[in-house]
mmCIF file of N, CA and C in Angstrom:
data_model
loop_
_atom_site.group_PDB
_atom_site.id
_atom_site.type_symbol
_atom_site.label_atom_id
_atom_site.label_comp_id
_atom_site.label_asym_id
_atom_site.label_seq_id
_atom_site.Cartn_x
_atom_site.Cartn_y
_atom_site.Cartn_z
ATOM 1 N N MET A 1484 3.592 17.787 -16.311
ATOM 2 C CA MET A 1484 2.898 16.914 -16.728
ATOM 3 C C MET A 1484 2.211 16.330 -15.940
ATOM 4 N N THR A 1485 1.073 15.878 -16.570
ATOM 5 C CA THR A 1485 0.022 14.827 -15.662
ATOM 6 C C THR A 1485 -0.326 13.665 -16.487
ATOM 7 N N LEU A 1486 -1.107 12.753 -15.639
ATOM 8 C CA LEU A 1486 -0.822 11.529 -16.059
ATOM 9 C C LEU A 1486 -2.460 11.339 -16.646
ATOM 10 N N SER A 1487 -3.249 10.234 -17.323
ATOM 11 C CA SER A 1487 -3.959 10.015 -17.471
ATOM 12 C C SER A 1487 -4.347 8.949 -16.169
ATOM 13 N N ALA A 1488 -6.043 8.562 -16.398
ATOM 14 C CA ALA A 1488 -6.313 8.182 -15.022
ATOM 15 C C ALA A 1488 -6.095 6.627 -15.184
ATOM 16 N N GLN A 1489 -5.653 5.784 -16.332
ATOM 17 C CA GLN A 1489 -5.110 4.931 -16.304
ATOM 18 C C GLN A 1489 -3.804 4.595 -16.025
ATOM 19 N N SER A 1490 -2.991 5.666 -16.733
ATOM 20 C CA SER A 1490 -1.548 5.327 -15.994
ATOM 21 C C SER A 1490 -1.354 5.618 -14.517
ATOM 22 N N LYS A 1491 -2.490 6.273 -14.038
ATOM 23 C CA LYS A 1491 -2.327 6.301 -12.580
ATOM 24 C C LYS A 1491 -2.429 5.460 -11.804
ATOM 25 N N ALA A 1492 -4.071 4.360 -12.415
ATOM 26 C CA ALA A 1492 -3.825 3.324 -11.862
ATOM 27 C C ALA A 1492 -3.181 1.932 -11.854
ATOM 28 N N ASN A 1493 -2.571 2.163 -13.141
ATOM 29 C CA ASN A 1493 -1.517 0.943 -13.248
ATOM 30 C C ASN A 1493 -0.168 1.551 -12.211
ATOM 31 N N ALA A 1494 0.240 2.044 -11.878
ATOM 32 C CA ALA A 1494 1.189 2.715 -11.198
ATOM 33 C C ALA A 1494 1.116 2.464 -9.690
ATOM 34 N N ALA A 1495 -0.256 3.199 -9.659
ATOM 35 C CA ALA A 1495 -0.526 2.891 -7.795
ATOM 36 C C ALA A 1495 -0.535 1.076 -7.865
ATOM 37 N N SER A 1496 -1.250 0.324 -8.675
ATOM 38 C CA SER A 1496 -1.370 -1.096 -8.544
ATOM 39 C C SER A 1496 -0.082 -1.806 -8.604
ATOM 40 N N THR A 1497 0.998 -0.754 -9.430
ATOM 41 C CA THR A 1497 1.797 -1.559 -8.654
ATOM 42 C C THR A 1497 2.748 -1.340 -7.759
ATOM 43 N N LEU A 1498 3.131 0.032 -7.340
ATOM 44 C CA LEU A 1498 3.278 0.346 -6.252
ATOM 45 C C LEU A 1498 2.827 -0.805 -4.961
ATOM 46 N N ILE A 1499 1.685 -0.867 -4.864
ATOM 47 C CA ILE A 1499 1.172 -1.712 -3.671
ATOM 48 C C ILE A 1499 1.481 -2.812 -3.814
ATOM 49 N N ARG A 1500 1.793 -3.514 -5.108
ATOM 50 C CA ARG A 1500 1.952 -4.966 -5.377
ATOM 51 C C ARG A 1500 3.693 -5.302 -5.341
ATOM 52 N N VAL A 1501 4.322 -4.196 -4.845
ATOM 53 C CA VAL A 1501 5.727 -4.171 -4.779
ATOM 54 C C VAL A 1501 5.769 -3.988 -3.083
ATOM 55 N N SER A 1502 4.649 -3.295 -2.930
ATOM 56 C CA SER A 1502 4.634 -3.050 -0.798
ATOM 57 C C SER A 1502 4.477 -4.393 -0.318
ATOM 58 N N ALA A 1503 3.287 -5.130 -1.196
ATOM 59 C CA ALA A 1503 3.158 -6.585 -0.699
ATOM 60 C C ALA A 1503 3.836 -7.371 -0.769
ATOM 61 N N VAL A 1504 5.144 -7.197 -1.780
ATOM 62 C CA VAL A 1504 6.250 -8.669 -1.877
ATOM 63 C C VAL A 1504 7.199 -8.104 -0.346
ATOM 64 N N LEU A 1505 7.117 -6.667 -0.500
ATOM 65 C CA LEU A 1505 8.322 -6.152 0.560
ATOM 66 C C LEU A 1505 7.825 -6.720 1.802
ATOM 67 N N TYR A 1506 6.201 -6.437 2.127
ATOM 68 C CA TYR A 1506 5.709 -6.881 3.592
ATOM 69 C C TYR A 1506 5.750 -8.180 3.859
ATOM 70 N N LEU A 1507 5.906 -9.061 2.936
ATOM 71 C CA LEU A 1507 6.538 -10.391 2.972
ATOM 72 C C LEU A 1507 7.785 -10.864 3.618
ATOM 73 N N VAL A 1508 8.649 -9.834 2.929
ATOM 74 C CA VAL A 1508 9.829 -9.806 3.410
ATOM 75 C C VAL A 1508 10.110 -9.319 4.792
ATOM 76 N N TYR A 1509 9.037 -8.182 4.968
ATOM 77 C CA TYR A 1509 9.527 -7.646 6.111
ATOM 78 C C TYR A 1509 8.969 -8.773 7.614
ATOM 79 N N TYR A 1510 7.603 -9.568 7.280
ATOM 80 C CA TYR A 1510 7.292 -10.861 8.245
ATOM 81 C C TYR A 1510 8.792 -11.860 8.329
ATOM 82 N N TYR A 1511 9.081 -12.133 7.071
ATOM 83 C CA TYR A 1511 10.271 -12.994 7.830
ATOM 84 C C TYR A 1511 11.535 -12.401 8.196
ATOM 85 N N LEU A 1512 11.915 -11.058 7.920
ATOM 86 C CA LEU A 1512 13.172 -10.020 8.132
ATOM 87 C C LEU A 1512 12.334 -10.053 10.110
ATOM 88 N N ASN A 1513 10.757 -10.338 10.666
ATOM 89 C CA ASN A 1513 10.695 -9.871 12.211
ATOM 90 C C ASN A 1513 10.500 -10.576 12.564
ATOM 91 N N GLY A 1514 11.067 -12.529 12.096
ATOM 92 C CA GLY A 1514 10.138 -13.228 13.017
ATOM 93 C C GLY A 1514 9.563 -14.410 12.724
ATOM 94 N N ALA A 1515 9.774 -14.451 11.628
ATOM 95 C CA ALA A 1515 8.611 -15.190 10.884
ATOM 96 C C ALA A 1515 8.749 -17.032 11.727
ATOM 97 N N ARG A 1516 9.949 -17.330 12.092
ATOM 98 C CA ARG A 1516 10.042 -18.816 12.941
ATOM 99 C C ARG A 1516 9.631 -18.639 13.852
ATOM 100 N N SER A 1517 9.333 -17.774 14.621
ATOM 101 C CA SER A 1517 9.183 -17.529 15.951
ATOM 102 C C SER A 1517 7.447 -16.986 16.350
ATOM 103 N N ALA A 1518 6.881 -16.805 15.165
ATOM 104 C CA ALA A 1518 5.650 -15.947 14.835
ATOM 105 C C ALA A 1518 4.338 -17.037 15.226
ATOM 106 N N SER A 1519 3.554 -17.068 15.794
ATOM 107 C CA SER A 1519 2.247 -17.441 16.263
ATOM 108 C C SER A 1519 1.489 -18.164 14.690
ATOM 109 N N TYR A 1520 0.671 -19.064 15.023
ATOM 110 C CA TYR A 1520 -0.507 -19.370 13.946
ATOM 111 C C TYR A 1520 -1.092 -18.091 13.572
ATOM 112 N N ASN A 1521 -1.740 -17.259 14.313
ATOM 113 C CA ASN A 1521 -2.057 -16.112 14.257
ATOM 114 C C ASN A 1521 -1.861 -15.057 13.476
ATOM 115 N N VAL A 1522 -0.561 -14.852 13.594
ATOM 116 C CA VAL A 1522 0.404 -13.777 13.274
ATOM 117 C C VAL A 1522 0.796 -14.524 11.735
ATOM 118 N N ALA A 1523 0.744 -15.496 11.404
ATOM 119 C CA ALA A 1523 0.932 -16.110 9.920
ATOM 120 C C ALA A 1523 0.002 -15.695 9.090
ATOM 121 N N LEU A 1524 -1.399 -16.131 9.949
ATOM 122 C CA LEU A 1524 -2.723 -15.863 9.227
ATOM 123 C C LEU A 1524 -2.692 -14.768 8.892
ATOM 124 N N ALA A 1525 -2.876 -13.964 9.958
ATOM 125 C CA ALA A 1525 -3.550 -11.807 9.687
ATOM 126 C C ALA A 1525 -1.823 -11.645 8.699
ATOM 127 N N THR A 1526 -0.852 -12.354 8.152
ATOM 128 C CA THR A 1526 -0.036 -11.865 7.326
ATOM 129 C C THR A 1526 -0.722 -11.938 5.696
ATOM 130 N N CYS A 1527 -0.899 -13.242 5.979
ATOM 131 C CA CYS A 1527 -1.746 -14.012 4.550
ATOM 132 C C CYS A 1527 -3.128 -12.998 4.071
ATOM 133 N N ILE A 1528 -3.976 -12.702 5.055
ATOM 134 C CA ILE A 1528 -5.033 -11.971 5.104
ATOM 135 C C ILE A 1528 -4.576 -10.399 4.133
ATOM 136 N N ALA A 1529 -3.412 -10.224 4.898
ATOM 137 C CA ALA A 1529 -3.238 -8.492 4.677
ATOM 138 C C ALA A 1529 -2.777 -8.715 3.039
ATOM 139 N N LEU A 1530 -1.710 -9.897 2.740
ATOM 140 C CA LEU A 1530 -1.348 -9.927 1.554
ATOM 141 C C LEU A 1530 -2.217 -9.927 0.589
ATOM 142 N N GLY A 1531 -3.468 -10.636 1.176
ATOM 143 C CA GLY A 1531 -4.336 -11.188 0.154
ATOM 144 C C GLY A 1531 -4.966 -9.451 -0.250
ATOM 145 N N ILE A 1532 -5.386 -9.235 0.906
ATOM 146 C CA ILE A 1532 -6.406 -7.607 0.996
ATOM 147 C C ILE A 1532 -5.476 -6.516 -0.203
ATOM 148 N N LEU A 1533 -4.230 -6.312 -0.089
ATOM 149 C CA LEU A 1533 -3.254 -5.734 -0.579
ATOM 150 C C LEU A 1533 -3.288 -6.129 -2.038
ATOM 151 N N LEU A 1534 -3.087 -7.619 -2.434
ATOM 152 C CA LEU A 1534 -3.133 -7.924 -3.566
ATOM 153 C C LEU A 1534 -4.495 -7.795 -4.396
ATOM 154 N N LEU A 1535 -5.894 -7.769 -3.635
ATOM 155 C CA LEU A 1535 -6.962 -7.415 -4.173
ATOM 156 C C LEU A 1535 -7.361 -6.056 -4.689
ATOM 157 N N LEU A 1536 -6.873 -5.175 -3.631
ATOM 158 C CA LEU A 1536 -7.072 -4.182 -4.128
ATOM 159 C C LEU A 1536 -6.074 -3.399 -5.001
ATOM 160 N N ALA A 1537 -4.613 -4.151 -5.210
ATOM 161 C CA ALA A 1537 -4.120 -3.447 -6.503
ATOM 162 C C ALA A 1537 -4.863 -4.287 -7.737
ATOM 163 N N LEU A 1538 -5.670 -5.246 -7.657
ATOM 164 C CA LEU A 1538 -5.990 -5.739 -9.391
ATOM 165 C C LEU A 1538 -7.214 -4.766 -9.346
ATOM 166 N N PHE A 1539 -8.417 -4.226 -8.040
ATOM 167 C CA PHE A 1539 -9.247 -3.315 -8.604
ATOM 168 C C PHE A 1539 -8.803 -2.159 -9.033
ATOM 169 N N ILE A 1540 -7.603 -1.623 -8.577
ATOM 170 C CA ILE A 1540 -7.662 -0.333 -8.776
ATOM 171 C C ILE A 1540 -6.870 -0.079 -10.296
ATOM 172 N N ARG A 1541 -6.467 -1.543 -10.724
ATOM 173 C CA ARG A 1541 -5.503 -1.830 -12.247
ATOM 174 C C ARG A 1541 -6.750 -1.508 -12.996
ATOM 175 N N LYS A 1542 -8.279 -2.140 -12.453
ATOM 176 C CA LYS A 1542 -9.450 -2.539 -12.947
ATOM 177 C C LYS A 1542 -9.988 -0.986 -13.571
ATOM 178 N N GLY A 1543 -9.571 0.104 -12.590
ATOM 179 C CA GLY A 1543 -10.348 0.956 -12.455
ATOM 180 C C GLY A 1543 -11.707 1.428 -11.861
ATOM 181 N N HIS A 1544 -11.466 0.616 -10.590
ATOM 182 C CA HIS A 1544 -12.572 0.476 -9.348
ATOM 183 C C HIS A 1544 -12.200 1.958 -8.502
ATOM 184 N N GLN A 1545 -13.134 3.040 -9.049
ATOM 185 C CA GLN A 1545 -12.652 4.436 -7.984
ATOM 186 C C GLN A 1545 -13.016 4.181 -6.113
ATOM 187 N N TRP A 1546 -14.052 2.746 -5.682
ATOM 188 C CA TRP A 1546 -14.230 2.828 -4.724
ATOM 189 C C TRP A 1546 -13.026 1.935 -3.860
ATOM 190 N N ALA A 1547 -11.611 1.407 -4.850
ATOM 191 C CA ALA A 1547 -10.758 1.096 -4.193
ATOM 192 C C ALA A 1547 -9.850 2.048 -3.455
ATOM 193 N N LYS A 1548 -9.992 2.888 -3.751
ATOM 194 C CA LYS A 1548 -8.715 3.846 -3.355
ATOM 195 C C LYS A 1548 -9.213 4.402 -2.066
ATOM 196 N N TRP A 1549 -10.710 4.538 -1.795
ATOM 197 C CA TRP A 1549 -11.096 5.083 -0.153
ATOM 198 C C TRP A 1549 -10.953 3.849 0.512
ATOM 199 N N VAL A 1550 -10.708 2.608 0.093
ATOM 200 C CA VAL A 1550 -10.565 1.421 0.401
ATOM 201 C C VAL A 1550 -9.428 1.589 1.547
ATOM 202 N N LEU A 1551 -8.109 1.815 -0.101
ATOM 203 C CA LEU A 1551 -6.759 1.918 0.779
ATOM 204 C C LEU A 1551 -6.743 2.917 1.346
ATOM 205 N N LEU A 1552 -7.338 4.545 1.691
ATOM 206 C CA LEU A 1552 -7.190 5.207 2.343
ATOM 207 C C LEU A 1552 -7.801 5.043 3.655
ATOM 208 N N LEU A 1553 -8.612 4.340 3.791
ATOM 209 C CA LEU A 1553 -9.443 3.931 5.079
ATOM 210 C C LEU A 1553 -8.261 2.614 5.971
ATOM 211 N N LEU A 1554 -7.726 1.804 4.775
ATOM 212 C CA LEU A 1554 -6.831 0.407 5.948
ATOM 213 C C LEU A 1554 -5.456 1.605 5.901
ATOM 214 N N LEU A 1555 -5.147 2.496 5.101
ATOM 215 C CA LEU A 1555 -3.836 3.405 5.603
ATOM 216 C C LEU A 1555 -3.889 4.407 7.037
ATOM 217 N N ILE A 1556 -5.358 4.998 7.130
ATOM 218 C CA ILE A 1556 -5.196 5.424 8.450
ATOM 219 C C ILE A 1556 -5.449 4.255 9.496
ATOM 220 N N LEU A 1557 -5.987 3.210 9.094
ATOM 221 C CA LEU A 1557 -6.031 2.252 10.473
ATOM 222 C C LEU A 1557 -4.506 1.432 10.708
ATOM 223 N N THR A 1558 -3.927 1.934 10.078
ATOM 224 C CA THR A 1558 -2.442 1.054 9.544
ATOM 225 C C THR A 1558 -0.912 1.920 10.163
ATOM 226 N N ILE A 1559 -1.147 3.101 9.947
ATOM 227 C CA ILE A 1559 -0.295 4.056 9.704
ATOM 228 C C ILE A 1559 0.482 4.100 11.272
ATOM 229 N N THR A 1560 -0.935 4.478 11.677
ATOM 230 C CA THR A 1560 -0.606 4.913 13.398
ATOM 231 C C THR A 1560 0.251 3.873 14.127
ATOM 232 N N PRO A 1561 -0.224 2.644 13.806
ATOM 233 C CA PRO A 1561 0.362 1.520 14.539
ATOM 234 C C PRO A 1561 1.587 0.932 14.057
ATOM 235 N N ASP A 1562 2.270 1.416 12.990
ATOM 236 C CA ASP A 1562 2.962 0.845 12.482
ATOM 237 C C ASP A 1562 4.372 2.176 12.697
ATOM 238 N N ALA A 1563 3.754 3.538 13.257
ATOM 239 C CA ALA A 1563 4.488 4.673 13.487
ATOM 240 C C ALA A 1563 4.942 4.338 15.434
ATOM 241 N N VAL A 1564 3.608 4.029 15.828
ATOM 242 C CA VAL A 1564 4.168 3.200 17.316
ATOM 243 C C VAL A 1564 5.740 2.406 17.544
ATOM 244 N N ASN A 1565 4.979 1.188 16.823
ATOM 245 C CA ASN A 1565 5.747 0.252 16.610
ATOM 246 C C ASN A 1565 7.323 0.641 16.122
ATOM 247 N N LEU A 1566 7.238 1.475 15.380
ATOM 248 C CA LEU A 1566 8.519 1.857 14.563
ATOM 249 C C LEU A 1566 9.904 1.361 15.143
ATOM 250 N N PRO A 1567 10.285 2.102 16.582
ATOM 251 C CA PRO A 1567 11.214 2.075 17.669
ATOM 252 C C PRO A 1567 11.547 0.728 17.741
ATOM 253 N N SER A 1568 10.702 -0.136 18.323
ATOM 254 C CA SER A 1568 10.680 -1.234 18.776
ATOM 255 C C SER A 1568 11.345 -2.074 17.205
ATOM 256 N N THR A 1569 10.567 -1.951 16.403
ATOM 257 C CA THR A 1569 11.261 -3.102 14.557
ATOM 258 C C THR A 1569 12.820 -2.554 14.844
ATOM 259 N N PHE A 1570 12.819 -1.302 14.897
ATOM 260 C CA PHE A 1570 14.288 -0.724 14.481
ATOM 261 C C PHE A 1570 15.472 -1.698 15.310
ATOM 262 N N ARG A 1571 14.970 -1.808 17.120
ATOM 263 C CA ARG A 1571 15.602 -2.138 17.593
ATOM 264 C C ARG A 1571 15.727 -3.645 17.549
ATOM 265 N N ALA A 1572 14.550 -4.413 17.230
ATOM 266 C CA ALA A 1572 14.908 -5.944 16.628
ATOM 267 C C ALA A 1572 15.796 -5.799 15.621
ATOM 268 N N ASN A 1573 15.184 -5.238 14.256
ATOM 269 C CA ASN A 1573 16.015 -5.612 13.102
ATOM 270 C C ASN A 1573 16.065 -4.510 12.778
ATOM 271 N N VAL A 1574 17.269 -3.418 12.180
ATOM 272 C CA VAL A 1574 17.612 -2.590 11.693
ATOM 273 C C VAL A 1574 16.409 -2.545 10.158
ATOM 274 N N TYR A 1575 17.029 -3.823 9.600
ATOM 275 C CA TYR A 1575 16.457 -3.792 8.166
ATOM 276 C C TYR A 1575 14.698 -4.045 7.895
ATOM 277 N N ALA A 1576 14.657 -5.022 9.053
ATOM 278 C CA ALA A 1576 12.813 -4.398 8.604
ATOM 279 C C ALA A 1576 12.601 -3.469 9.786
ATOM 280 N N GLY A 1577 12.710 -2.614 10.067
ATOM 281 C CA GLY A 1577 12.525 -1.053 9.892
ATOM 282 C C GLY A 1577 12.276 -0.317 8.627
ATOM 283 N N CYS A 1578 13.667 -0.880 8.062
ATOM 284 C CA CYS A 1578 13.870 0.245 6.919
ATOM 285 C C CYS A 1578 12.478 -0.290 5.838
ATOM 286 N N ILE A 1579 12.606 -1.514 6.149
ATOM 287 C CA ILE A 1579 11.773 -2.134 4.725
ATOM 288 C C ILE A 1579 10.060 -1.578 5.686
ATOM 289 N N ALA A 1580 9.615 -1.200 6.992
ATOM 290 C CA ALA A 1580 8.504 -0.891 7.138
ATOM 291 C C ALA A 1580 8.264 0.272 6.573
ATOM 292 N N ILE A 1581 9.453 1.490 6.512
ATOM 293 C CA ILE A 1581 9.411 2.651 6.349
ATOM 294 C C ILE A 1581 8.786 2.892 4.932
ATOM 295 N N ILE A 1582 9.497 1.806 4.114
ATOM 296 C CA ILE A 1582 9.347 1.972 2.351
ATOM 297 C C ILE A 1582 7.955 1.409 2.278
ATOM 298 N N ILE A 1583 7.386 0.233 2.856
ATOM 299 C CA ILE A 1583 6.124 0.008 2.597
ATOM 300 C C ILE A 1583 5.377 0.773 2.620
ATOM 301 N N ASP A 1584 5.496 1.703 3.631
ATOM 302 C CA ASP A 1584 4.309 2.795 4.089
ATOM 303 C C ASP A 1584 4.239 4.102 3.619
ATOM 304 N N LEU A 1585 5.920 4.438 2.851
ATOM 305 C CA LEU A 1585 5.558 5.212 1.671
ATOM 306 C C LEU A 1585 5.272 4.981 0.425
ATOM 307 N N LEU A 1586 5.508 3.298 0.267
ATOM 308 C CA LEU A 1586 5.153 2.877 -1.101
ATOM 309 C C LEU A 1586 3.353 3.523 -1.663
ATOM 310 N N GLN A 1587 2.824 2.630 0.152
ATOM 311 C CA GLN A 1587 1.257 2.725 -0.088
ATOM 312 C C GLN A 1587 0.993 4.341 -0.194
ATOM 313 N N ILE A 1588 1.087 5.417 0.666
ATOM 314 C CA ILE A 1588 1.099 6.395 0.694
ATOM 315 C C ILE A 1588 1.292 7.016 -0.705
ATOM 316 N N SER A 1589 2.420 6.598 -1.503
ATOM 317 C CA SER A 1589 2.739 7.471 -2.935
ATOM 318 C C SER A 1589 1.739 7.072 -4.007
ATOM 319 N N ALA A 1590 0.701 5.546 -3.812
ATOM 320 C CA ALA A 1590 -0.490 5.057 -4.480
ATOM 321 C C ALA A 1590 -1.304 5.946 -4.333
ATOM 322 N N LEU A 1591 -1.563 6.021 -2.933
ATOM 323 C CA LEU A 1591 -2.832 6.784 -2.603
ATOM 324 C C LEU A 1591 -2.562 7.983 -2.999
ATOM 325 N N VAL A 1592 -1.394 8.956 -2.935
ATOM 326 C CA VAL A 1592 -1.807 10.248 -3.587
ATOM 327 C C VAL A 1592 -1.804 10.368 -5.145
ATOM 328 N N LEU A 1593 -1.218 9.099 -5.784
ATOM 329 C CA LEU A 1593 -1.417 9.023 -7.286
ATOM 330 C C LEU A 1593 -2.960 8.840 -7.849
ATOM 331 N N LEU A 1594 -3.387 7.791 -6.830
ATOM 332 C CA LEU A 1594 -4.924 7.959 -7.142
ATOM 333 C C LEU A 1594 -5.818 8.718 -6.765
ATOM 334 N N PHE A 1595 -5.477 9.783 -5.821
ATOM 335 C CA PHE A 1595 -6.175 11.194 -5.353
ATOM 336 C C PHE A 1595 -5.845 12.336 -6.654
ATOM 337 N N LEU A 1596 -5.208 12.306 -7.186
ATOM 338 C CA LEU A 1596 -4.673 13.604 -8.093
ATOM 339 C C LEU A 1596 -5.558 13.635 -9.006
ATOM 340 N N PRO A 1597 -5.893 14.717 -9.309
ATOM 341 C CA PRO A 1597 -6.801 15.293 -10.023
ATOM 342 C C PRO A 1597 -6.240 14.636 -11.849
ATOM 343 N N ASP A 1598 -7.373 13.603 -12.695
ATOM 344 C CA ASP A 1598 -7.033 13.147 -14.024
ATOM 345 C C ASP A 1598 -7.230 14.626 -15.079
ATOM 346 N N LYS A 1599 -6.064 13.926 -16.192
ATOM 347 C CA LYS A 1599 -5.322 14.751 -16.970
ATOM 348 C C LYS A 1599 -6.903 15.267 -17.701
ATOM 349 N N GLU A 1600 -7.912 14.190 -17.825
ATOM 350 C CA GLU A 1600 -9.627 14.564 -18.326
ATOM 351 C C GLU A 1600 -9.623 16.019 -17.748
ATOM 352 N N ASP A 1601 -9.897 15.547 -16.797
ATOM 353 C CA ASP A 1601 -10.711 16.487 -15.447
ATOM 354 C C ASP A 1601 -9.797 17.886 -15.765
ATOM 355 N N MET A 1602 -8.860 18.132 -15.968
ATOM 356 C CA MET A 1602 -7.662 19.210 -16.253
ATOM 357 C C MET A 1602 -7.969 19.636 -17.465
ATOM 358 N N LEU A 1603 -8.293 18.975 -18.756
ATOM 359 C CA LEU A 1603 -8.564 19.569 -19.950
ATOM 360 C C LEU A 1603 -9.933 20.187 -19.578
ATOM 361 N N ALA A 1604 -10.735 19.594 -19.410
ATOM 362 C CA ALA A 1604 -12.121 19.959 -19.194
ATOM 363 C C ALA A 1604 -12.628 21.219 -18.634
ATOM 364 N N LYS A 1605 -11.867 21.420 -17.625
ATOM 365 C CA LYS A 1605 -11.909 22.878 -16.829
ATOM 366 C C LYS A 1605 -10.959 23.562 -17.584
ATOM 367 N N GLY A 1606 -10.281 23.426 -18.257
ATOM 368 C CA GLY A 1606 -9.554 24.790 -19.369
ATOM 369 C C GLY A 1606 -10.409 24.776 -20.475
ATOM 370 N N ALA A 1607 -10.994 24.159 -20.845
ATOM 371 C CA ALA A 1607 -11.961 24.234 -21.898
ATOM 372 C C ALA A 1607 -13.043 25.008 -21.736
ATOM 373 N N GLU A 1608 -13.668 25.288 -20.162
ATOM 374 C CA GLU A 1608 -14.767 26.298 -20.010
ATOM 375 C C GLU A 1608 -14.179 27.584 -20.135
#
């Protein structure tokens, strides 16, 4: 079964929005009370970027998938390095961190899958 470009964009946008909500839960589980102003500001900026990306992806902007790819490349490695310490501090926060990364990777894979229209055009040739 192949999906249309718009249905893939809608699904990817929803996955990114769910990951943004989970990122907020992760922030609170990972010690929001003891977090500094800079950490709170960085969290707000990250949430804003994720929600804006979800909006642009839903509207069908092709450049948004490349921005998401760049952000994932920049954030996956630090997440993987910090994962053992996150699990030691809070098991639930570690599980949520894994789920967030999986949701964002799934959204990215959806965005880079070939479109149904492209497959039909290749089949007609």
